[in-house]
Short mmCIF file of C-alpha atoms in Angstrom, two decimals:
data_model
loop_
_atom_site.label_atom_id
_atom_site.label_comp_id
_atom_site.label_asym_id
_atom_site.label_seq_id
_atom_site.Cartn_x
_atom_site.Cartn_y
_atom_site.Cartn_z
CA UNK Z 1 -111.00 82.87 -242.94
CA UNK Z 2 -112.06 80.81 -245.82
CA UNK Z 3 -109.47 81.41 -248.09
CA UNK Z 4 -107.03 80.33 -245.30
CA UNK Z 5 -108.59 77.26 -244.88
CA UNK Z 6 -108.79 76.62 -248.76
CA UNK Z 7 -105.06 77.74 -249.01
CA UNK Z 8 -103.96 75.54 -245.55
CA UNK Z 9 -106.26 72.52 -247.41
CA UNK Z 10 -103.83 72.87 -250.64
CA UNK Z 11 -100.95 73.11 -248.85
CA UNK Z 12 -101.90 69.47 -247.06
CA UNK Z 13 -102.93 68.21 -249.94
CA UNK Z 14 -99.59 68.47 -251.91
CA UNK Z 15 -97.49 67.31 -248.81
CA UNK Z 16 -99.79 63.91 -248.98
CA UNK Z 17 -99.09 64.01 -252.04
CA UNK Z 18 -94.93 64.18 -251.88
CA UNK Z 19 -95.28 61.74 -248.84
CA UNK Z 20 -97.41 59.48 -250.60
CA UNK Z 21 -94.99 59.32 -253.71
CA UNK Z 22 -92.06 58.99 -251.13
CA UNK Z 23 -93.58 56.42 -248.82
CA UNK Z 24 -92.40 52.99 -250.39
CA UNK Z 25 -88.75 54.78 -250.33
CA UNK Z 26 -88.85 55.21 -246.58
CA UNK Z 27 -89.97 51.91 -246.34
CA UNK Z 28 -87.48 50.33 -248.65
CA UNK Z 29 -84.70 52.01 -246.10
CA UNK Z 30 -86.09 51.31 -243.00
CA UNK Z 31 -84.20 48.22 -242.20
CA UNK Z 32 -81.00 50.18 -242.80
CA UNK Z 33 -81.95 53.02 -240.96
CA UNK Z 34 -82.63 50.61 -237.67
CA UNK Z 35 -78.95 48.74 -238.22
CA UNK Z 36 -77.40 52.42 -238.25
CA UNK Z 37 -79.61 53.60 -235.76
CA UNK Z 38 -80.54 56.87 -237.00
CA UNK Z 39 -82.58 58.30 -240.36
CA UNK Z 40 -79.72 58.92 -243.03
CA UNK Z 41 -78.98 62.73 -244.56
CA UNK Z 42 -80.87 61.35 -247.92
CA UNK Z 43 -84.19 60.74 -246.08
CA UNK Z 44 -84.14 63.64 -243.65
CA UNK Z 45 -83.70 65.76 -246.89
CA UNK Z 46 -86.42 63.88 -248.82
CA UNK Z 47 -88.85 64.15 -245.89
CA UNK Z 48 -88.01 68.19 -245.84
CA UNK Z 49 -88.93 68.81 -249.93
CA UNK Z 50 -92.17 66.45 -248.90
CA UNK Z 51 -92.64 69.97 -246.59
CA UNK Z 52 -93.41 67.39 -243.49
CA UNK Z 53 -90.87 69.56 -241.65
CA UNK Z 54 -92.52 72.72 -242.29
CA UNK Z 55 -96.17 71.97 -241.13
CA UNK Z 56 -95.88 73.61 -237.33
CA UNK Z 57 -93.55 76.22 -238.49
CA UNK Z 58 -95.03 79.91 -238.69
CA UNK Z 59 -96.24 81.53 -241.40
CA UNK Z 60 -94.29 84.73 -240.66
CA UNK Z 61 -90.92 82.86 -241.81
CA UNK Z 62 -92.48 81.06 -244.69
CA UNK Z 63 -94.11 77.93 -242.88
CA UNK Z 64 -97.32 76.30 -243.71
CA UNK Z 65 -98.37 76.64 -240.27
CA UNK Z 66 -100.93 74.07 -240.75
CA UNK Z 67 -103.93 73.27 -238.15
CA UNK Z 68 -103.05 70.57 -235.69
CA UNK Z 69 -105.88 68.91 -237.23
CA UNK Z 70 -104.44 68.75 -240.63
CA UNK Z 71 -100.46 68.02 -239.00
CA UNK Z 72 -102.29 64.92 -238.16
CA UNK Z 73 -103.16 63.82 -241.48
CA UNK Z 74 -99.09 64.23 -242.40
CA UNK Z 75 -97.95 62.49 -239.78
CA UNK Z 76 -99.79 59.07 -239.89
CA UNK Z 77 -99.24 59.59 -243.55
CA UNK Z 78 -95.61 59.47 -242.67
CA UNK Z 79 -95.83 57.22 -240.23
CA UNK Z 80 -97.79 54.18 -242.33
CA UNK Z 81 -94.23 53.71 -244.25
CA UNK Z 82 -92.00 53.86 -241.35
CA UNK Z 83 -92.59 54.59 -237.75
CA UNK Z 84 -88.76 56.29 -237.26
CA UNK Z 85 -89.34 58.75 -239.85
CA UNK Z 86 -93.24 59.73 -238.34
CA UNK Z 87 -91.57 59.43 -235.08
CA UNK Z 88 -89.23 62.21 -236.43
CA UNK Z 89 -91.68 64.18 -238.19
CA UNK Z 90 -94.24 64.32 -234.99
CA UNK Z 91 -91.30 65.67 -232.89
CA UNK Z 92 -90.36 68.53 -235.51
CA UNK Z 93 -93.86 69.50 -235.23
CA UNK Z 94 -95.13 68.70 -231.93
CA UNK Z 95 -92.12 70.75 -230.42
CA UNK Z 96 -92.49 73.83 -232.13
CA UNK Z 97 -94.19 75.26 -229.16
CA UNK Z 98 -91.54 75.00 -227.05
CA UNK Z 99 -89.40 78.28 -229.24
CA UNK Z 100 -92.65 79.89 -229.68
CA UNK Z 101 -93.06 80.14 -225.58
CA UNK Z 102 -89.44 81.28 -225.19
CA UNK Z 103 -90.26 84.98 -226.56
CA UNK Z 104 -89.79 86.71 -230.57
CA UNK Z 105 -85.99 86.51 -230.52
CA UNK Z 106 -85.69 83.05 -229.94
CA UNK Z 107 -88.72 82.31 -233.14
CA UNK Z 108 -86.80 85.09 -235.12
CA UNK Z 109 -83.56 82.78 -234.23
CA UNK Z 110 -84.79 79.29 -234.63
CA UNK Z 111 -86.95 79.94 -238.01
CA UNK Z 112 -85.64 82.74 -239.80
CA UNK Z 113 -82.12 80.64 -241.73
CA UNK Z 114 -83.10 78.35 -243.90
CA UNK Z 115 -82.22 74.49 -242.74
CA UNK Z 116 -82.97 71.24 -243.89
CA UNK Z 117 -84.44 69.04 -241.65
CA UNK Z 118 -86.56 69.39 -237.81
CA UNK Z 119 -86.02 73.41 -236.69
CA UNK Z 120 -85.73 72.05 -232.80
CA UNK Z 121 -85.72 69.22 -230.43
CA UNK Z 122 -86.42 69.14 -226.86
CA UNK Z 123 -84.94 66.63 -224.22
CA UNK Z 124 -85.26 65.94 -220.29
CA UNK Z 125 -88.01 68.42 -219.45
CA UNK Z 126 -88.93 66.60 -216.52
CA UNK Z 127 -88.15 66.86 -212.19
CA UNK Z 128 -85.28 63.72 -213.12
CA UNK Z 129 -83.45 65.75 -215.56
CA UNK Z 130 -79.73 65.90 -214.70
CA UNK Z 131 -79.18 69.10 -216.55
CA UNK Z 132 -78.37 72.02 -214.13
CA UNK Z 133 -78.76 76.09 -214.53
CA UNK Z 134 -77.12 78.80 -212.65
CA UNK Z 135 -78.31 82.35 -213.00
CA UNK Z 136 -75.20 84.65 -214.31
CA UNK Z 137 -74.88 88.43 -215.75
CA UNK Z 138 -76.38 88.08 -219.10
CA UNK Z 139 -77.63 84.65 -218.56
CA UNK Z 140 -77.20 81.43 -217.50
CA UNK Z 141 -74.55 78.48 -216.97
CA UNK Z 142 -75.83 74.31 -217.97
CA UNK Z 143 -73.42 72.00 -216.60
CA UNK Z 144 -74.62 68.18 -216.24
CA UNK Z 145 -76.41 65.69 -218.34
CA UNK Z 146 -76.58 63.66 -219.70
CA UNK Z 147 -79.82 64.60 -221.57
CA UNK Z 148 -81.73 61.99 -222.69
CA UNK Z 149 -84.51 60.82 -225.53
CA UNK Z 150 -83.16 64.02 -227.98
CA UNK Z 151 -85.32 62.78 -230.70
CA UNK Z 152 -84.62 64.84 -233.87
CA UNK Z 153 -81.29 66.76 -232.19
CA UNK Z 154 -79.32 64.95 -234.57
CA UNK Z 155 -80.72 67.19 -237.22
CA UNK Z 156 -82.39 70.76 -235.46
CA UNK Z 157 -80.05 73.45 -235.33
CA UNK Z 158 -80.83 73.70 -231.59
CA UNK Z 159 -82.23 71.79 -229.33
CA UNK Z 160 -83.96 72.95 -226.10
CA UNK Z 161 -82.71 71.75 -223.00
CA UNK Z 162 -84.37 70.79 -219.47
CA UNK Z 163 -82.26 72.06 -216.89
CA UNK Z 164 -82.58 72.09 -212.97
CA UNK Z 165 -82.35 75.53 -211.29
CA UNK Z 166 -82.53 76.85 -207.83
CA UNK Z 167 -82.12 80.30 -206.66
CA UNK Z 168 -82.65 79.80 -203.05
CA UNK Z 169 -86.80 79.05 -203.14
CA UNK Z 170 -86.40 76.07 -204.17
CA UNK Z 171 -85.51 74.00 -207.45
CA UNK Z 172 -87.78 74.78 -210.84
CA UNK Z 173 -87.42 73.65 -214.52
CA UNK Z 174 -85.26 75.99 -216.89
CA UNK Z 175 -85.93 75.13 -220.81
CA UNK Z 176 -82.85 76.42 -222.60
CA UNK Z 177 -82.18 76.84 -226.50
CA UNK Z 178 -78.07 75.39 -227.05
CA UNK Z 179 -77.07 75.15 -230.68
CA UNK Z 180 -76.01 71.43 -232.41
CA UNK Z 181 -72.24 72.91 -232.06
CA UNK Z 182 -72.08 72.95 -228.36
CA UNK Z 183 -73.75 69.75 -228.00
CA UNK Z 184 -71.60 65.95 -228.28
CA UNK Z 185 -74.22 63.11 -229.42
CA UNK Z 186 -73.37 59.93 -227.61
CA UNK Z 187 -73.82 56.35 -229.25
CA UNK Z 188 -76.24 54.82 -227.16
CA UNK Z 189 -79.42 54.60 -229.26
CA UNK Z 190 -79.58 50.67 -229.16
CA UNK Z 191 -83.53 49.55 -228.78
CA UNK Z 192 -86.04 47.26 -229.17
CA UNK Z 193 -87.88 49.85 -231.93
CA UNK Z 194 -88.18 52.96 -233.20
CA UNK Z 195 -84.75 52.49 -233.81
CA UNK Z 196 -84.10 54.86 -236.63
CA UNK Z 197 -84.94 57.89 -235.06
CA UNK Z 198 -81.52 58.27 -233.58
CA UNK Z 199 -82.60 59.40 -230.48
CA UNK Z 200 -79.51 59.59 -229.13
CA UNK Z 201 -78.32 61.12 -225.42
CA UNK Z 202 -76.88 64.91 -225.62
CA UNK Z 203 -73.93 66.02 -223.29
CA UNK Z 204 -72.12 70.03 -223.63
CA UNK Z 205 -69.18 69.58 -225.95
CA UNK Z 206 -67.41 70.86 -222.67
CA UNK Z 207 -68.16 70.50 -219.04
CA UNK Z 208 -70.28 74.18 -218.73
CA UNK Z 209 -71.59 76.13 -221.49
CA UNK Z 210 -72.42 79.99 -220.75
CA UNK Z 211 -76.49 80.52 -222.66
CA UNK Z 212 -77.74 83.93 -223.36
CA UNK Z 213 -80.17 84.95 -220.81
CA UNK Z 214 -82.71 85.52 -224.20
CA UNK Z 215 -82.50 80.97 -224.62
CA UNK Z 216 -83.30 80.15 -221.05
CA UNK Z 217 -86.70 80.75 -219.78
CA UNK Z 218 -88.62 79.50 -217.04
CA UNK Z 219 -90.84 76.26 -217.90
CA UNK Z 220 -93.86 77.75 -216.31
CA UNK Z 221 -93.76 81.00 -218.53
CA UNK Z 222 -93.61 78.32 -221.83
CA UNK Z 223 -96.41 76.29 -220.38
CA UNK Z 224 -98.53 79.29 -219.96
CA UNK Z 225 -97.75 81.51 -222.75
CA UNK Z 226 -96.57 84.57 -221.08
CA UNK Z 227 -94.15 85.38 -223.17
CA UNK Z 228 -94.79 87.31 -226.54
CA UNK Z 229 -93.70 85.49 -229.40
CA UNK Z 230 -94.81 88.06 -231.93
CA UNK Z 231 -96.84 85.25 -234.25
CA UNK Z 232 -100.27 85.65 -234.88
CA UNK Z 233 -101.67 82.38 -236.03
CA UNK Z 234 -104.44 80.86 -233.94
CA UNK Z 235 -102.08 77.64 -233.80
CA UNK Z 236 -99.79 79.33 -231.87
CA UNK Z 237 -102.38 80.13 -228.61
CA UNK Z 238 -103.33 76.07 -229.11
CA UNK Z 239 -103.24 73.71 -226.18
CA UNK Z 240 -99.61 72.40 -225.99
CA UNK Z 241 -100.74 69.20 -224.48
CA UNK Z 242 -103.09 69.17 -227.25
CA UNK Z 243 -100.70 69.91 -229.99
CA UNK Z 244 -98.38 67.51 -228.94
CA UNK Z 245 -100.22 64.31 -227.73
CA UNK Z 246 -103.17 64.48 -230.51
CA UNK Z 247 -99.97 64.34 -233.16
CA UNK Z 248 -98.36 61.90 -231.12
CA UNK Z 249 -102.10 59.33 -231.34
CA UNK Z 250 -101.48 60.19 -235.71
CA UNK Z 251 -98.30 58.24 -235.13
CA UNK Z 252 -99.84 54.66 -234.26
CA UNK Z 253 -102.43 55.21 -236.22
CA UNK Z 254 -100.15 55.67 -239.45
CA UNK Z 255 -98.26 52.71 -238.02
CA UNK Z 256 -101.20 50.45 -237.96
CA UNK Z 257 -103.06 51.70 -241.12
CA UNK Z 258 -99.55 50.61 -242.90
CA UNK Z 259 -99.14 47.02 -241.23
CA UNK Z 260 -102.91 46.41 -242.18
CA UNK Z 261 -102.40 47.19 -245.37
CA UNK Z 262 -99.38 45.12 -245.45
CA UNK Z 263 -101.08 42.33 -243.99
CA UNK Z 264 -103.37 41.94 -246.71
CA UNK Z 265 -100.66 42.31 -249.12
CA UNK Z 266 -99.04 39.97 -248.19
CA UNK Z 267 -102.16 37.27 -246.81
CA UNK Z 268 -104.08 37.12 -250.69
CA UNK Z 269 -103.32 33.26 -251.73
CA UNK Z 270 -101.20 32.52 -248.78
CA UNK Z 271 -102.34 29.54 -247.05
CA UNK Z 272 -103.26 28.79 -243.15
CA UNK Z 273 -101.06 25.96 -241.59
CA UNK Z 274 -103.18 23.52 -239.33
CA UNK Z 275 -106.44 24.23 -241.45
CA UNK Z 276 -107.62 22.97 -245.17
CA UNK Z 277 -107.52 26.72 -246.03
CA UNK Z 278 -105.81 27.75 -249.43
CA UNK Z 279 -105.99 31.72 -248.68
CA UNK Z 280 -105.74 33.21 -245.93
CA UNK Z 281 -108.16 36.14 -246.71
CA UNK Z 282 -111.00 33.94 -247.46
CA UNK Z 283 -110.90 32.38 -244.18
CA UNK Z 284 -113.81 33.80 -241.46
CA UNK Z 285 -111.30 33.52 -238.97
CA UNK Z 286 -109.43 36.00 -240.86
CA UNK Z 287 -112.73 38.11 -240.92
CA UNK Z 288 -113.18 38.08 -238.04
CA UNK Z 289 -109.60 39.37 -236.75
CA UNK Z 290 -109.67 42.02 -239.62
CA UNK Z 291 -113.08 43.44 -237.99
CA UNK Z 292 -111.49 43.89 -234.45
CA UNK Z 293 -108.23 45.34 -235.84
CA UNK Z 294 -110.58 47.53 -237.96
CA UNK Z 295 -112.38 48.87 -235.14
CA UNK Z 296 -109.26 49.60 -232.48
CA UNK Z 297 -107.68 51.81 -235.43
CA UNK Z 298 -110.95 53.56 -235.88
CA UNK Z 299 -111.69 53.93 -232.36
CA UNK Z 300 -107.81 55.34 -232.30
CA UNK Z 301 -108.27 57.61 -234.97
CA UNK Z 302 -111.72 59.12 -234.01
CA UNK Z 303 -110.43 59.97 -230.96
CA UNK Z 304 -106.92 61.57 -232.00
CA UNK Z 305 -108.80 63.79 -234.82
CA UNK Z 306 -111.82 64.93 -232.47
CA UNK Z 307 -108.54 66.32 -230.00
CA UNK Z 308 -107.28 67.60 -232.78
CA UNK Z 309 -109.98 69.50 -233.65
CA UNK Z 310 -110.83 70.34 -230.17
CA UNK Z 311 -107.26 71.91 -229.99
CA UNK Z 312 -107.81 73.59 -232.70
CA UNK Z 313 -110.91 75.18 -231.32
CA UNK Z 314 -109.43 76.42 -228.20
CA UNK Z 315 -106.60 78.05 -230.29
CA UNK Z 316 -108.83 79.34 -232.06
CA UNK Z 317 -110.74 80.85 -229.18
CA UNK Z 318 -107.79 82.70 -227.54
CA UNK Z 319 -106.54 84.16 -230.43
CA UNK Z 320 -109.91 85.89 -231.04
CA UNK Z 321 -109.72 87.27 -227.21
CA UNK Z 322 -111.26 84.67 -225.00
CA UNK Z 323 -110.19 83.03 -222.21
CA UNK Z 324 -110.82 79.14 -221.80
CA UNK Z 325 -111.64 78.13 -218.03
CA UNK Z 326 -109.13 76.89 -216.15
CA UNK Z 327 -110.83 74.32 -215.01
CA UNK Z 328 -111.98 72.86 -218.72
CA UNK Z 329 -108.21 72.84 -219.50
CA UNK Z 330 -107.06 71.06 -217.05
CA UNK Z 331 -110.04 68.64 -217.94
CA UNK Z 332 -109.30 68.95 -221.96
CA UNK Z 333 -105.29 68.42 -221.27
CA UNK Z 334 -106.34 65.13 -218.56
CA UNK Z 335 -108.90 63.52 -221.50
CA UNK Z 336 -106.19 64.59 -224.25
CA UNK Z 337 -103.43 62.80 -222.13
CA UNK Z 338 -105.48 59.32 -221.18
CA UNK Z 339 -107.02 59.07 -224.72
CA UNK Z 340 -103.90 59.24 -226.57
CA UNK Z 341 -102.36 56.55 -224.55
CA UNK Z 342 -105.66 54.15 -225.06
CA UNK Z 343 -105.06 54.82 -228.85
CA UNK Z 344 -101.51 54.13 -229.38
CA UNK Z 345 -102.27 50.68 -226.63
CA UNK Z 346 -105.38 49.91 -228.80
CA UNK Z 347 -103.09 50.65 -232.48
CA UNK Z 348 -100.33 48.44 -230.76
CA UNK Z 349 -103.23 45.82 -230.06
CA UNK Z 350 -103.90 45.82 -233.72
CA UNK Z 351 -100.86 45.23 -234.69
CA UNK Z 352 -100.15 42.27 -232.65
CA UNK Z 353 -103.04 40.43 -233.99
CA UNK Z 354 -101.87 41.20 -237.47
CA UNK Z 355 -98.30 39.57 -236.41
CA UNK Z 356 -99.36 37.10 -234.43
CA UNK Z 357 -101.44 35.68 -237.82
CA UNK Z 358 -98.66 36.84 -240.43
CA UNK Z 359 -96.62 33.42 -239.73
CA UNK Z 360 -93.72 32.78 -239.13
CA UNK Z 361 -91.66 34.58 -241.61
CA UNK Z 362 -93.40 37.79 -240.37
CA UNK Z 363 -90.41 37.72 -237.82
CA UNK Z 364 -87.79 38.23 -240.59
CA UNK Z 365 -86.17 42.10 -239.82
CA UNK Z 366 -86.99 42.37 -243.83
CA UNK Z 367 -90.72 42.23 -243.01
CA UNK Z 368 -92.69 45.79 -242.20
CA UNK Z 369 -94.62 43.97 -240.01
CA UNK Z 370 -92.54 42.98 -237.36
CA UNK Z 371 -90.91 46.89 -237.59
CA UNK Z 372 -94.52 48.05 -237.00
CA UNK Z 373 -94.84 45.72 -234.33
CA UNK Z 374 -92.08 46.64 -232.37
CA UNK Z 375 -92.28 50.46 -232.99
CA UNK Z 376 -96.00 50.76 -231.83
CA UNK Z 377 -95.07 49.03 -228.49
CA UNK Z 378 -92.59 51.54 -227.86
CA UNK Z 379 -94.82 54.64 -228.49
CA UNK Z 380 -96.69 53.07 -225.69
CA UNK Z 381 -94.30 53.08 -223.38
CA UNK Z 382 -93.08 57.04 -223.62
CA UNK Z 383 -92.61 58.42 -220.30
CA UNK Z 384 -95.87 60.62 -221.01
CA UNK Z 385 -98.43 57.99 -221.67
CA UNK Z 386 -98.17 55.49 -218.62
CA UNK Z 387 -101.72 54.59 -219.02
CA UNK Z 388 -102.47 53.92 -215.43
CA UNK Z 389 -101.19 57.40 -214.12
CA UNK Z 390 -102.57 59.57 -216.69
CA UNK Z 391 -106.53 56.94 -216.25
CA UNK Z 392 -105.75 57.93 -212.11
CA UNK Z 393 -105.38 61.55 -212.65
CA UNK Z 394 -108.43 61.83 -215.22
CA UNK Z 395 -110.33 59.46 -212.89
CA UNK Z 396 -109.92 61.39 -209.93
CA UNK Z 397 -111.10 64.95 -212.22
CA UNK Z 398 -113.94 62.75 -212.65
CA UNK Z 399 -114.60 61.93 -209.26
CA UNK Z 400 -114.18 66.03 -208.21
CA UNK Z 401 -110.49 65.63 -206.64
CA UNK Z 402 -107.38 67.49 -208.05
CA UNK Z 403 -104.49 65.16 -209.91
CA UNK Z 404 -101.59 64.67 -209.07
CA UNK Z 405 -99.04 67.44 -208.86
CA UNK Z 406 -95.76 67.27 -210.64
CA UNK Z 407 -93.37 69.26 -212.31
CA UNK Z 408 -92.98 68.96 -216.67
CA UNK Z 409 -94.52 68.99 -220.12
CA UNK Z 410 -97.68 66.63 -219.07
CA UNK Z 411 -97.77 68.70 -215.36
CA UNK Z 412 -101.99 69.29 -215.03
CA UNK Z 413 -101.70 71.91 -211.99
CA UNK Z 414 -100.44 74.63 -214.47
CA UNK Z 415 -104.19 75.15 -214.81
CA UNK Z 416 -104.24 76.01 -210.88
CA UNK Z 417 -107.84 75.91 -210.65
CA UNK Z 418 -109.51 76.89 -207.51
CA UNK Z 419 -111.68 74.42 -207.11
CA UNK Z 420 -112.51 70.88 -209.02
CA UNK Z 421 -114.46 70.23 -211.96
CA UNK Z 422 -115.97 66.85 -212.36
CA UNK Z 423 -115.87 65.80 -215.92
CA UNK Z 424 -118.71 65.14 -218.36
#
């Protein structure tokens, strides 16, 4: 076990390394990648020899298969340059679990070629999605869509579908594996930020597409783990909720750690209009906004790595032959949830105050800080972290009731416990 962690710890440290040496690139092309609306070839291939691709990916093919903890520290280290290409990196890794819960031939399909670039992408998993399945001999028939939000299918070889099917008890989410060639990539990625990450709507390059029975599987056996994925790593018996949303808190904390550091960049000798102050950064007013943007991105941080960890721990727990309580899942995945959306509100919150006293050529789309700005607010507003949904549903674990019950990734009654836990 030592050794691992030694090699694992090398491994991270020579991907900071690469990213660190890479990062003013990615910044230097972030203003192009937002006018063409996606992350060119060139960077998506720099990114992959940083091995920022390759952090979630199993050991068994020739991944790093890094500790969620540690694809943490690579993706805010990604993300401080340019939020599009963390944004891009979180969902190469954070997604992984999604061909690792559809059984060993779809792993054996998805990582065993070598590819440049994200291995898979997921879009719609959710009750709304307008994907829909029909059972066939040998498999299944999509028709629908389109799919939307398919960060990183512009570069996966696949990406995993959410698709509506009913076979007469009722309607239940199918997650199917369809290769980039069946799949038309509509031009309708025009937002307020994160605009480089090209996540673009999918439709079928025709109007059904037949998919092997071995690429569709039921959401509920992903979400559990039923399925035997033949990879022995403790990562791979982790928390998804964990996985994902503790990666996804790394992302605004990258964000923010880079427009801080820009800030003072750019603040040292620069005057404050409306005061007798020559530099900014010698100003207690100054001081005293540095101190409160300093403590939201540590509060952020601490509580994205201590998930992390946590995740790590439970992964950890299962692989060795235990079985976490249903009812302290449920809990973890609630808390993991609510906390990640206070830290990317409370990294966005940081941010603003570093705009709001940048001036006013902080607005120009040259500036990083106006592209942190912008991209921050939209991590907020992902479909998973509505704050005041996911603070009901941990509130009302607190209070001894059940959350709500829904269908999709964040869905807490997977955990089906039999009766309520109140939290600690």
């Amino acid at each position: 076990m030592t050794v691992a962690i030694q090699d694992s710890s090398e491994k991270l440290m020579t991907i900071l390394d690469k990213v660190r040496e890479l990062g003013p690139t990615l910044r230097e092309r972030a203003l192009a990648a937002e006018r063409a609306g996606r992350l060119s070839e060139e960077t998506i291939a720099d990114l992959d020899a940083t091995g920022a691709f390759n952090i979630g990916s199993p050991a068994e093919f020739g991944g790093d298969e890094l500790s969620v903890r540690q694809q943490l520290d690579v993706i805010s280290a990604v993300s401080k340059w340019d939020g599009s290409c963390g944004w891009t990196v979180w969902v190469g890794a954070s997604t992984n679990w999604l061909p690792a819960g559809s059984g060993a031939r779809v792993v054996e399909e998805v990582y065993g070629p070598e590819w440049v670039g994200p291995r898979v992408a997921g879009s719609s998993h959710f009750p709304a999605s307008r994907g829909r399945a029909k059972r066939v001999d040998g498999g299944w028939v999509i028709s629908g869509g389109p799919w939307t939000f398919g960060s990183g299918s512009l570069w996966a070889p696949f990406t995993n579908l959410g698709c509506i099917a009913d076979d007469g008890e009722g309607p239940y989410l199918v997650a199917l594996q369809v290769p980039r060639d069946e799949l038309r990539f509509l031009d309708d990625w025009q937002v307020a930020g994160m605009s480089g990450t090209g996540s673009v709507s999918l439709k079928l390059t025709g109007d059904e597409l037949f998919v092997p029975d071995y690429r569709g599987v039921d959401f509920r056996d992903i979400a559990s783990g039923s399925l035997d994925s033949g990879l022995k790593g403790s990562l791979w018996k982790a928390p998804s909720l964990g996985w994902a949303f503790s990666l996804m808190g790394g992302m605004s904390i990258g964000i923010a750690q880079g427009a801080l550091e820009r800030f003072l960049e750019r603040s040292d000798g620069r005057p404050i209009r409306g005061t007798t102050y020559k530099n900014q950064l010698e100003a207690p007013l100054t001081h005293l906004m540095l101190a409160e943007v300093h403590s939201k991105i540590r509060s952020a941080t601490l509580m994205a790595r201590a998930n992390a960890e946590e995740t790590d721990e439970l992964g950890a727990l299962v692989a060795a032959g235990d079985k976490p309580d249903p009812q302290y899942l449920q809990l973890f995945s609630a808390r993991v949830l609510v906390e990640t959306a206070y830290a990317t509100k409370w990294c966005a919150e940081a941010i603003e105050l570093l705009q709001r006293n940048s001036g006013s050529t902080a607005i120009m789309d040259s500036e990083p800080i106006q592209r942190a700005w912008r991209d921050a607010r939209v991590v907020t507003l992902h479909g998973a972290l509505n704050l005041e949904a996911l603070s009901e549903n941990y509130g009302r674990l607190m209070a001894g009731m059940q959350p709500h019950q829904f269908a999709g990734i964040t869905s807490l009654g997977r955990f089906a416990p039999t009766t309520a836990a109140k939290a600690t």
